[in-house]
Amino acid sequence: MNTYSARPIAPSALDRLRVTDDAGRACAPYTATDGGHPLRCCLRPSEPGERIALVSYAPLRRWAAESGAEPGAYDEQGPVFIHAEDCGGPAPSEAYPFSRAGALRTLRRYDAGGRIIGGRLLELPETPAEGFDRAFAEAFADPAVALVHVRAVEYGCFHFEVRRP
């Protein structure tokens, strides 16, 4: 069981991204011919034949709009895959999404103002949930940490967010 909650992209943000992404481009859905694209709407890999879209997403900007933070230069955007239509979000899971032993992840820590205040490289161990739990516990041991973004090292893609419990 996960100690911390992996958060998908919020449904209200997905509704907007399915029209215009955070870079101002129109959403361009397509049918996936292969699977395995990490879907940030439901936190699972895509399957062949699903309608998906690759959109530009600014996770810190979205959080800052809710919280009143001012991330300034830390407001970055990058590519994420989502379903082209509402998928209902993630199914209950006892695993952190997109985790496999040996995968490299960056965990970026942000304060309540939206500024990076630390980070950590994590190579997922044989039991990925244990590695994530330790890394999140380490991050939230600092009372200044408000949220953590998990990203893939290879592409820098945003995978999911964990907020202070």
Backbone as a printed PyTorch tensor [residue, N CA C, xyz], in Angstrom:
tensor([[[  0.8480,  -1.1870,   0.0000],
         [  0.0000,   0.0000,   0.0000],
         [  0.8870,   1.2430,   0.0000]],

        [[  0.5380,   2.2300,  -0.8180],
         [  1.2840,   3.4800,  -0.8700],
         [  1.0140,   4.3050,   0.3790]],

        [[  2.0700,   4.9060,   0.8930],
         [  1.9250,   5.8070,   2.0270],
         [  1.4590,   7.1800,   1.5630]],

        [[  1.8490,   7.5720,   0.3700],
         [  1.5340,   8.8890,  -0.1810],
         [  0.6350,   8.7200,  -1.4070]],

        [[ -0.1100,   9.7580,  -1.7390],
         [ -1.0620,   9.6910,  -2.8510],
         [ -0.4990,  10.3370,  -4.1040]],

        [[ -0.3840,   9.5340,  -5.1560],
         [  0.0010,  10.0610,  -6.4690],
         [ -1.2260,  10.7170,  -7.0770]],

        [[ -1.0800,  11.9680,  -7.4790],
         [ -2.2070,  12.7270,  -8.0160],
         [ -2.1180,  12.8180,  -9.5410]],

        [[ -3.2030,  12.4510, -10.2290],
         [ -3.2370,  12.6500, -11.6820],
         [ -3.4980,  14.1230, -11.9840]],

        [[ -3.4940,  14.4730, -13.2460],
         [ -3.9060,  15.8110, -13.6500],
         [ -5.3850,  15.9470, -13.2980]],

        [[ -5.7500,  17.0530, -12.6940],
         [ -7.1220,  17.2820, -12.2480],
         [ -8.0980,  17.2940, -13.4310]],

        [[ -9.3140,  16.7740, -13.2180],
         [-10.3110,  16.7540, -14.3020],
         [-10.5790,  18.1210, -14.9260]],

        [[-10.6150,  19.1810, -14.1220],
         [-10.8680,  20.5160, -14.6850],
         [ -9.7290,  20.9450, -15.6110]],

        [[ -8.4930,  20.6110, -15.2500],
         [ -7.3510,  20.9280, -16.1170],
         [ -7.4060,  20.0850, -17.3890]],

        [[ -7.7790,  18.8120, -17.2500],
         [ -7.8800,  17.9360, -18.4240],
         [ -8.9110,  18.4660, -19.4120]],

        [[-10.0370,  18.9540, -18.8960],
         [-11.0660,  19.5170, -19.7860],
         [-10.4810,  20.6310, -20.6470]],

        [[ -9.6680,  21.4790, -20.0460],
         [ -9.0680,  22.5970, -20.7950],
         [ -7.9650,  22.1010, -21.7360]],

        [[ -7.1470,  21.1460, -21.2500],
         [ -6.0530,  20.6320, -22.0850],
         [ -6.5770,  19.9060, -23.3210]],

        [[ -7.7640,  19.3520, -23.2340],
         [ -8.3450,  18.6420, -24.3800],
         [ -8.8620,  19.6020, -25.4510]],

        [[ -8.8070,  20.8940, -25.1490],
         [ -9.1550,  21.9260, -26.1300],
         [ -7.8790,  22.6420, -26.5590]],

        [[ -7.2090,  23.2680, -25.5850],
         [ -5.9670,  24.0150, -25.8340],
         [ -4.9860,  23.6820, -24.7200]],

        [[ -3.7590,  23.3370, -25.0870],
         [ -2.7920,  22.9680, -24.0490],
         [ -2.1510,  24.1970, -23.4240]],

        [[ -1.2530,  23.9800, -22.4720],
         [ -0.6410,  25.0860, -21.7300],
         [  0.3650,  25.8840, -22.5430]],

        [[  0.6500,  25.4440, -23.7630],
         [  1.4830,  26.2330, -24.6730],
         [  0.6250,  26.9830, -25.6850]],

        [[ -0.7080,  26.8610, -25.5610],
         [ -1.6130,  27.5750, -26.4560],
         [ -1.9240,  26.8490, -27.7510]],

        [[ -1.5360,  25.5730, -27.8510],
         [ -1.8020,  24.8020, -29.0690],
         [ -3.0960,  24.0070, -28.9330]],

        [[ -3.7960,  23.8530, -30.0420],
         [ -5.0170,  23.0440, -30.0580],
         [ -4.6520,  21.5800, -29.8220]],

        [[ -5.4800,  20.8890, -29.0750],
         [ -5.2940,  19.4600, -28.8240],
         [ -5.4610,  18.7150, -30.1490]],

        [[ -4.5970,  17.7440, -30.4090],
         [ -4.6350,  16.9760, -31.6570],
         [ -4.6620,  15.4820, -31.3270]],

        [[ -5.8220,  14.9430, -30.9840],
         [ -5.9190,  13.5240, -30.6220],
         [ -5.5610,  12.6080, -31.7860]],

        [[ -5.1250,  11.4070, -31.4400],
         [ -4.8270,  10.3840, -32.4360],
         [ -5.0520,   9.0160, -31.8000]],

        [[ -5.1160,   8.0120, -32.6160],
         [ -5.2790,   6.6430, -32.1350],
         [ -3.9000,   6.0280, -31.9730]],

        [[ -3.6110,   5.5630, -30.7660],
         [ -2.3060,   4.9590, -30.4830],
         [ -2.1770,   3.6370, -31.2370]],

        [[ -1.0950,   3.4820, -31.9700],
         [ -0.8620,   2.2170, -32.6740],
         [ -0.1200,   1.2260, -31.7910]],

        [[  0.6270,   1.7550, -30.8430],
         [  1.3060,   0.9040, -29.8740],
         [  0.8880,   1.3590, -28.4800]],

        [[  1.2510,   0.6380, -27.4840],
         [  0.8790,   1.0030, -26.1240],
         [  2.0770,   1.4890, -25.3390]],

        [[  1.8280,   1.7490, -24.0690],
         [  2.9200,   2.0940, -23.1790],
         [  3.1300,   3.5630, -22.9070]],

        [[  2.3500,   4.4450, -23.5330],
         [  2.4940,   5.8770, -23.2620],
         [  1.9430,   6.1570, -21.8630]],

        [[  2.6970,   6.8440, -21.0040],
         [  2.2210,   7.0840, -19.6350],
         [  1.1280,   8.1540, -19.5910]],

        [[ -0.0910,   7.7280, -19.3710],
         [ -1.2470,   8.6280, -19.3610],
         [ -1.3640,   9.3050, -18.0080]],

        [[ -1.3150,  10.6370, -17.9880],
         [ -1.3380,  11.3750, -16.7170],
         [ -2.7530,  11.6420, -16.2180]],

        [[ -3.7440,  11.2760, -17.0000],
         [ -5.1420,  11.4350, -16.5830],
         [ -5.5940,  10.2780, -15.7010]],

        [[ -5.0920,   9.0900, -15.9820],
         [ -5.5160,   7.8970, -15.2440],
         [ -4.3400,   7.1320, -14.6580]],

        [[ -3.1390,   7.6530, -14.8290],
         [ -1.9130,   7.1110, -14.2260],
         [ -1.6790,   5.6440, -14.5650]],

        [[ -1.8140,   5.3470, -15.8620],
         [ -1.5130,   4.0070, -16.3630],
         [ -0.9760,   4.1200, -17.7840]],

        [[ -0.3290,   3.0740, -18.2790],
         [  0.1380,   3.0990, -19.6660],
         [ -1.0250,   2.9750, -20.6480]],

        [[ -0.8850,   3.5930, -21.7980],
         [ -1.8980,   3.4790, -22.8400],
         [ -1.8660,   2.0760, -23.4450]],

        [[ -2.9650,   1.7640, -24.1100],
         [ -3.0680,   0.4940, -24.8280],
         [ -3.2760,   0.7840, -26.3010]],

        [[ -2.8300,  -0.1200, -27.1890],
         [ -3.0540,   0.1010, -28.6220],
         [ -4.5380,   0.3070, -28.9140]],

        [[ -4.8250,   1.2580, -29.8090],
         [ -6.1950,   1.5380, -30.2120],
         [ -6.8820,   2.6200, -29.4010]],

        [[ -6.2820,   3.0620, -28.2960],
         [ -6.9000,   4.1160, -27.5020],
         [ -6.6770,   5.4730, -28.1560]],

        [[ -7.6520,   6.3590, -27.9980],
         [ -7.5280,   7.7350, -28.4760],
         [ -6.8090,   8.5350, -27.4000]],

        [[ -5.6420,   9.0670, -27.7480],
         [ -4.8300,   9.8200, -26.8100],
         [ -4.3660,  11.1170, -27.4600]],

        [[ -3.7380,  11.9530, -26.6540],
         [ -3.1670,  13.2040, -27.1720],
         [ -1.8980,  13.5040, -26.3920]],

        [[ -0.9520,  14.0870, -27.0670],
         [  0.2710,  14.5830, -26.4390],
         [  0.1020,  16.0930, -26.3390]],

        [[  0.0680,  16.5990, -25.1050],
         [ -0.1730,  18.0210, -24.8760],
         [  0.9250,  18.6040, -23.9990]],

        [[  1.0550,  19.9090, -24.0520],
         [  1.9940,  20.6170, -23.1900],
         [  1.2640,  20.9550, -21.8910]],

        [[  1.9000,  20.6180, -20.7670],
         [  1.2700,  20.7830, -19.4510],
         [  2.2330,  21.5030, -18.5200]],

        [[  1.6940,  22.4550, -17.7610],
         [  2.4760,  23.2200, -16.7830],
         [  1.9520,  22.8890, -15.3810]],

        [[  2.4550,  21.8120, -14.7620],
         [  1.8850,  21.3650, -13.4870],
         [  2.0110,  22.3840, -12.3610]],

        [[  3.1240,  23.0700, -12.2770],
         [  3.3000,  24.0320, -11.2030],
         [  2.3710,  25.2350, -11.3880]],

        [[  2.1650,  25.6430, -12.6180],
         [  1.2470,  26.7430, -12.9180],
         [ -0.1660,  26.3900, -12.4610]],

        [[ -0.5790,  25.1650, -12.7220],
         [ -1.9270,  24.7370, -12.3350],
         [ -2.0580,  24.7350, -10.8040]],

        [[ -1.0530,  24.2120, -10.1050],
         [ -1.0780,  24.1930,  -8.6400],
         [ -1.0480,  25.6200,  -8.0890]],

        [[ -0.2350,  26.4780,  -8.6810],
         [ -0.1190,  27.8630,  -8.2210],
         [ -1.4520,  28.6000,  -8.3660]],

        [[ -2.1990,  28.3100,  -9.4210],
         [ -3.4980,  28.9490,  -9.6170],
         [ -4.4570,  28.5840,  -8.4810]],

        [[ -4.3520,  27.3610,  -7.9780],
         [ -5.1940,  26.9170,  -6.8540],
         [ -4.7240,  27.5010,  -5.5260]],

        [[ -3.4110,  27.5730,  -5.3540],
         [ -2.8390,  27.9000,  -4.0430],
         [ -2.4730,  29.3720,  -3.8580]],

        [[ -2.4050,  30.1250,  -4.9590],
         [ -1.9900,  31.5220,  -4.8690],
         [ -0.4860,  31.6960,  -4.8800]],

        [[  0.2590,  30.6420,  -5.1580],
         [  1.7200,  30.7110,  -5.2210],
         [  2.1650,  31.5010,  -6.4490]],

        [[  3.4040,  31.9470,  -6.4300],
         [  4.0030,  32.6970,  -7.5360],
         [  5.3080,  32.0090,  -7.9350]],

        [[  5.2460,  30.9650,  -8.7660],
         [  6.4560,  30.1980,  -9.0710],
         [  7.4910,  30.9100,  -9.9350]],

        [[  7.1250,  32.0080, -10.5570],
         [  8.0950,  32.7430, -11.3630],
         [  8.7440,  31.8810, -12.4310]],

        [[ 10.0560,  31.8900, -12.4610],
         [ 10.8070,  31.1610, -13.4880],
         [ 10.6860,  29.6470, -13.3670]],

        [[ 10.1930,  29.1540, -12.2450],
         [ 10.0340,  27.7040, -12.0720],
         [  8.7860,  27.1700, -12.7640]],

        [[  8.0130,  28.0410, -13.3740],
         [  6.7950,  27.6610, -14.0850],
         [  7.1750,  27.0880, -15.4490]],

        [[  7.4820,  25.8110, -15.4690],
         [  7.8630,  25.1760, -16.7270],
         [  6.7400,  24.3060, -17.2470]],

        [[  6.7810,  24.0370, -18.5280],
         [  5.7920,  23.1670, -19.1510],
         [  6.5200,  22.1150, -19.9640]],

        [[  5.8370,  20.9940, -20.1560],
         [  6.4170,  19.9170, -20.9300],
         [  5.3500,  18.9700, -21.4330]],

        [[  5.7690,  18.0100, -22.2390],
         [  4.8070,  17.1050, -22.8710],
         [  4.2900,  16.0370, -21.9090]],

        [[  2.9840,  15.7680, -21.9980],
         [  2.3630,  14.6630, -21.2710],
         [  1.3110,  14.0300, -22.1810]],

        [[  1.0910,  12.7420, -21.9860],
         [  0.0370,  12.0320, -22.7020],
         [ -1.2160,  12.0050, -21.8350]],

        [[ -2.3580,  12.2050, -22.4770],
         [ -3.6470,  12.1020, -21.8070],
         [ -4.6160,  11.3790, -22.7430]],

        [[ -5.6860,  10.8400, -22.1970],
         [ -6.7530,  10.3300, -23.0510],
         [ -7.4130,  11.5080, -23.7560]],

        [[ -7.8500,  11.2920, -24.9840],
         [ -8.4870,  12.3500, -25.7620],
         [ -9.8790,  12.6870, -25.2270]],

        [[-10.5050,  11.7510, -24.5400],
         [-11.8090,  11.9650, -23.9240],
         [-11.7050,  11.5900, -22.4530]],

        [[-12.7070,  11.9790, -21.6820],
         [-12.7360,  11.6660, -20.2600],
         [-12.6410,  10.1570, -20.0560]],

        [[-11.7390,   9.7520, -19.1870],
         [-11.5320,   8.3250, -18.9090],
         [-11.9700,   7.9420, -17.4990]],

        [[-12.4130,   8.9130, -16.7320],
         [-12.8470,   8.6220, -15.3720],
         [-11.7470,   8.6380, -14.3390]],

        [[-10.5170,   8.8870, -14.7630],
         [ -9.4040,   8.9630, -13.8130],
         [ -8.8340,   7.6060, -13.4510]],

        [[ -7.9140,   7.6130, -12.5000],
         [ -7.2220,   6.3720, -12.1600],
         [ -8.0920,   5.3940, -11.3670]],

        [[ -7.8480,   4.1380, -11.5960],
         [ -8.4730,   3.0820, -10.7890],
         [ -7.6740,   2.9680,  -9.4950]],

        [[ -8.2980,   2.5300,  -8.4230],
         [ -7.5410,   2.3340,  -7.1760],
         [ -6.3600,   1.3890,  -7.4330]],

        [[ -5.2340,   1.7290,  -6.8320],
         [ -4.0260,   0.9290,  -7.0520],
         [ -3.1890,   0.9080,  -5.7880]],

        [[ -2.4760,  -0.1820,  -5.6230],
         [ -1.5660,  -0.2890,  -4.4840],
         [ -0.1380,   0.0090,  -4.9000]],

        [[  0.0460,   0.4620,  -6.1250],
         [  1.3880,   0.7690,  -6.6220],
         [  1.4490,   2.2190,  -7.0780]],

        [[  2.6350,   2.7920,  -6.9990],
         [  2.8190,   4.1160,  -7.5890],
         [  2.8460,   3.9420,  -9.1020]],

        [[  2.3100,   4.9070,  -9.8480],
         [  2.2580,   4.7480, -11.2980],
         [  3.6410,   4.8430, -11.9440]],

        [[  3.7270,   4.1770, -13.0780],
         [  4.9200,   4.2350, -13.9310],
         [  6.1840,   3.8430, -13.1650]],

        [[  6.0610,   2.8490, -12.3060],
         [  7.2290,   2.4510, -11.5190],
         [  7.6420,   1.0360, -11.8820]],

        [[  8.9170,   0.9040, -12.1340],
         [  9.5180,  -0.4060, -12.3860],
         [ 10.9240,  -0.3720, -11.8130]],

        [[ 11.3270,  -1.4780, -11.2760],
         [ 12.6600,  -1.5580, -10.6780],
         [ 13.7140,  -1.0890, -11.6780]],

        [[ 14.6350,  -0.2610, -11.2140],
         [ 15.7270,   0.2400, -12.0430],
         [ 15.4370,   1.5510, -12.7510]],

        [[ 14.1700,   1.9520, -12.8190],
         [ 13.8300,   3.2210, -13.4760],
         [ 14.4040,   4.3870, -12.6740]],

        [[ 14.8130,   5.4310, -13.3720],
         [ 15.3520,   6.6210, -12.7220],
         [ 14.2860,   7.7010, -12.6880]],

        [[ 14.1020,   8.2930, -11.5370],
         [ 13.1310,   9.3650, -11.3590],
         [ 13.7980,  10.5250, -10.6350]],

        [[ 13.3710,  11.7220, -10.9650],
         [ 13.7550,  12.9220, -10.2390],
         [ 12.5560,  13.3350,  -9.4150]],

        [[ 12.7840,  13.6310,  -8.1470],
         [ 11.7340,  14.1270,  -7.2660],
         [ 12.0860,  15.5640,  -6.9260]],

        [[ 11.3350,  16.5070,  -7.4760],
         [ 11.5730,  17.9260,  -7.2350],
         [ 10.6700,  18.4110,  -6.1200]],

        [[ 11.2720,  19.0700,  -5.1530],
         [ 10.5370,  19.5910,  -4.0000],
         [ 10.2590,  21.0720,  -4.2000]],

        [[  9.0210,  21.4650,  -3.8940],
         [  8.6110,  22.8610,  -4.0230],
         [  8.0650,  23.3650,  -2.6980]],

        [[  8.3150,  24.6520,  -2.4210],
         [  7.7490,  25.2600,  -1.2150],
         [  6.3790,  25.8640,  -1.5450]],

        [[  5.7350,  26.4320,  -0.5530],
         [  4.3960,  26.9920,  -0.7250],
         [  4.3640,  28.1570,  -1.7060]],

        [[  5.5000,  28.7730,  -1.9660],
         [  5.5740,  29.8580,  -2.9400],
         [  5.7880,  29.3670,  -4.3550]],

        [[  6.0040,  28.0580,  -4.5340],
         [  6.2150,  27.5040,  -5.8640],
         [  7.6580,  27.4970,  -6.3200]],

        [[  8.5920,  27.6410,  -5.3900],
         [ 10.0210,  27.6470,  -5.7290],
         [ 10.6390,  26.2860,  -5.4200]],

        [[ 11.5600,  25.8500,  -6.2600],
         [ 12.2650,  24.5900,  -6.0090],
         [ 13.1550,  24.7710,  -4.7850]],

        [[ 13.0280,  23.8670,  -3.8350],
         [ 13.8620,  23.9390,  -2.6280],
         [ 14.6460,  22.6500,  -2.4160]],

        [[ 14.7300,  21.8570,  -3.4380],
         [ 15.5180,  20.6390,  -3.3440],
         [ 15.0390,  19.6270,  -4.3480]],

        [[ 15.8040,  18.5950,  -4.4280],
         [ 15.4480,  17.5220,  -5.3430],
         [ 16.2470,  16.2910,  -5.0140]],

        [[ 15.8790,  15.2200,  -5.6560],
         [ 16.5380,  13.9540,  -5.3840],
         [ 16.4280,  13.0720,  -6.6150]],

        [[ 17.5240,  12.4140,  -6.9310],
         [ 17.5200,  11.3870,  -7.9570],
         [ 17.1940,  10.0710,  -7.2610]],

        [[ 16.2700,   9.3240,  -7.8240],
         [ 15.8710,   8.0540,  -7.2350],
         [ 15.9320,   6.9670,  -8.2880]],

        [[ 16.7390,   5.9440,  -8.0270],
         [ 16.6730,   4.7330,  -8.8340],
         [ 15.7340,   3.7990,  -8.0970]],

        [[ 14.6530,   3.4220,  -8.7660],
         [ 13.6480,   2.6120,  -8.0940],
         [ 14.2050,   1.2300,  -7.7590]],

        [[ 14.0810,   0.8160,  -6.4940],
         [ 14.5950,  -0.4900,  -6.0740],
         [ 13.6690,  -1.6200,  -6.5350]],

        [[ 13.9940,  -2.8400,  -6.1600],
         [ 13.1870,  -4.0010,  -6.5230],
         [ 11.7360,  -3.8370,  -6.0750]],

        [[ 11.5350,  -3.1700,  -4.9700],
         [ 10.1850,  -2.8560,  -4.4990],
         [ 10.0140,  -1.3380,  -4.6400]],

        [[  9.5460,  -0.8870,  -5.8180],
         [  9.4860,   0.5510,  -6.0750],
         [  8.7110,   1.3530,  -5.0330]],

        [[  7.6100,   0.8200,  -4.5110],
         [  6.8120,   1.5690,  -3.5330],
         [  7.6390,   1.9250,  -2.3050]],

        [[  8.4920,   1.0210,  -1.8750],
         [  9.3400,   1.3010,  -0.7080],
         [ 10.3070,   2.4360,  -1.0090]],

        [[ 10.8680,   2.4600,  -2.2090],
         [ 11.7720,   3.5350,  -2.5940],
         [ 11.0600,   4.8760,  -2.6470]],

        [[  9.8720,   4.8900,  -3.2530],
         [  9.0920,   6.1260,  -3.2970],
         [  8.7080,   6.5730,  -1.8900]],

        [[  8.2270,   5.6460,  -1.0600],
         [  7.8210,   6.0130,   0.3030],
         [  8.9710,   6.6490,   1.0770]],

        [[ 10.1620,   6.0680,   0.9720],
         [ 11.3300,   6.6440,   1.6670],
         [ 11.6570,   8.0330,   1.1350]],

        [[ 11.6260,   8.1880,  -0.1890],
         [ 11.9690,   9.4810,  -0.7940],
         [ 10.9360,  10.5580,  -0.4340]],

        [[  9.6590,  10.1970,  -0.4080],
         [  8.6370,  11.1740,  -0.0290],
         [  8.7300,  11.5060,   1.4590]],

        [[  8.9980,  10.5210,   2.2880],
         [  9.1540,  10.7840,   3.7250],
         [ 10.3230,  11.7310,   3.9570]],

        [[ 11.4140,  11.5130,   3.2300],
         [ 12.5780,  12.3980,   3.3230],
         [ 12.2020,  13.8190,   2.8930]],

        [[ 11.4700,  13.9420,   1.7990],
         [ 11.0800,  15.2610,   1.3030],
         [ 10.1860,  15.9840,   2.3020]],

        [[  9.1550,  15.3030,   2.7960],
         [  8.1870,  15.9530,   3.6780],
         [  8.6740,  16.0750,   5.1160]],

        [[  9.8530,  15.5240,   5.4090],
         [ 10.4680,  15.7670,   6.7170],
         [ 10.8730,  17.2350,   6.8350]],

        [[ 11.0740,  17.8840,   5.6940],
         [ 11.3500,  19.3190,   5.6630],
         [ 10.0040,  20.0310,   5.6890]],

        [[  9.7010,  20.7760,   6.7400],
         [  8.3810,  21.4160,   6.8360],
         [  8.1180,  22.4560,   5.7530]],

        [[  9.1370,  22.8850,   5.0430],
         [  8.9480,  23.8790,   3.9830],
         [  8.4340,  23.2490,   2.6840]],

        [[  8.5190,  21.9310,   2.5600],
         [  8.1020,  21.2630,   1.3210],
         [  6.5790,  21.1580,   1.2880]],

        [[  5.9860,  21.7340,   0.2380],
         [  4.5270,  21.7000,   0.0670],
         [  4.0980,  20.5850,  -0.8870]],

        [[  4.9090,  20.3260,  -1.9050],
         [  4.5810,  19.2810,  -2.8650],
         [  5.8420,  18.7860,  -3.5470]],

        [[  5.7180,  17.6130,  -4.1570],
         [  6.8280,  16.9810,  -4.8580],
         [  6.3240,  16.5800,  -6.2440]],

        [[  7.1130,  16.9040,  -7.2590],
         [  6.8180,  16.4540,  -8.6180],
         [  7.7640,  15.3130,  -8.9470]],

        [[  7.2120,  14.2480,  -9.4990],
         [  7.9970,  13.1000,  -9.9440],
         [  8.1020,  13.1820, -11.4550]],

        [[  9.3470,  13.0940, -11.9330],
         [  9.6120,  13.1870, -13.3640],
         [ 10.5220,  12.0420, -13.8060]],

        [[ 10.3790,  11.6580, -15.0600],
         [ 11.2810,  10.6750, -15.6580],
         [ 12.6040,  11.3720, -15.9610]],

        [[ 13.6990,  10.7120, -15.6690],
         [ 15.0090,  11.3020, -15.9460],
         [ 15.2850,  11.3320, -17.4460]],

        [[ 14.9150,  10.2690, -18.1430],
         [ 15.2650,  10.1410, -19.5590],
         [ 14.7010,  11.2790, -20.4080]],

        [[ 13.4410,  11.6370, -20.1970],
         [ 12.8020,  12.6510, -21.0230],
         [ 12.4440,  13.9050, -20.2380]],

        [[ 12.5500,  13.8720, -18.9220],
         [ 12.1870,  15.0050, -18.0870],
         [ 10.6860,  15.1760, -17.9270]],

        [[  9.9220,  14.2190, -18.4180],
         [  8.4570,  14.3210, -18.3890],
         [  7.9090,  14.2610, -16.9680]],

        [[  6.9230,  15.0910, -16.7230],
         [  6.1790,  15.0610, -15.4750],
         [  5.3760,  13.7650, -15.4240]],

        [[  5.4830,  13.0240, -14.3090],
         [  4.7090,  11.7900, -14.1600],
         [  3.5230,  11.9770, -13.2290]],

        [[  3.7840,  12.4850, -12.0230],
         [  2.6910,  12.7260, -11.0870],
         [  3.1800,  13.6330,  -9.9590]],

        [[  2.2150,  14.0790,  -9.1610],
         [  2.4690,  14.9970,  -8.0610],
         [  2.0450,  14.3510,  -6.7530]],

        [[  2.7800,  14.6500,  -5.7000],
         [  2.4050,  14.2480,  -4.3510],
         [  2.4050,  15.5170,  -3.5050]],

        [[  1.2900,  15.7510,  -2.8230],
         [  1.2000,  16.9310,  -1.9480],
         [  1.4110,  16.5100,  -0.5030]],

        [[  1.7850,  17.4860,   0.3030],
         [  2.0020,  17.2280,   1.7290],
         [  0.7530,  16.5640,   2.3030]],

        [[  0.9570,  15.4310,   2.9960],
         [ -0.1990,  14.7360,   3.5800],
         [ -0.8450,  15.5450,   4.7050]]])
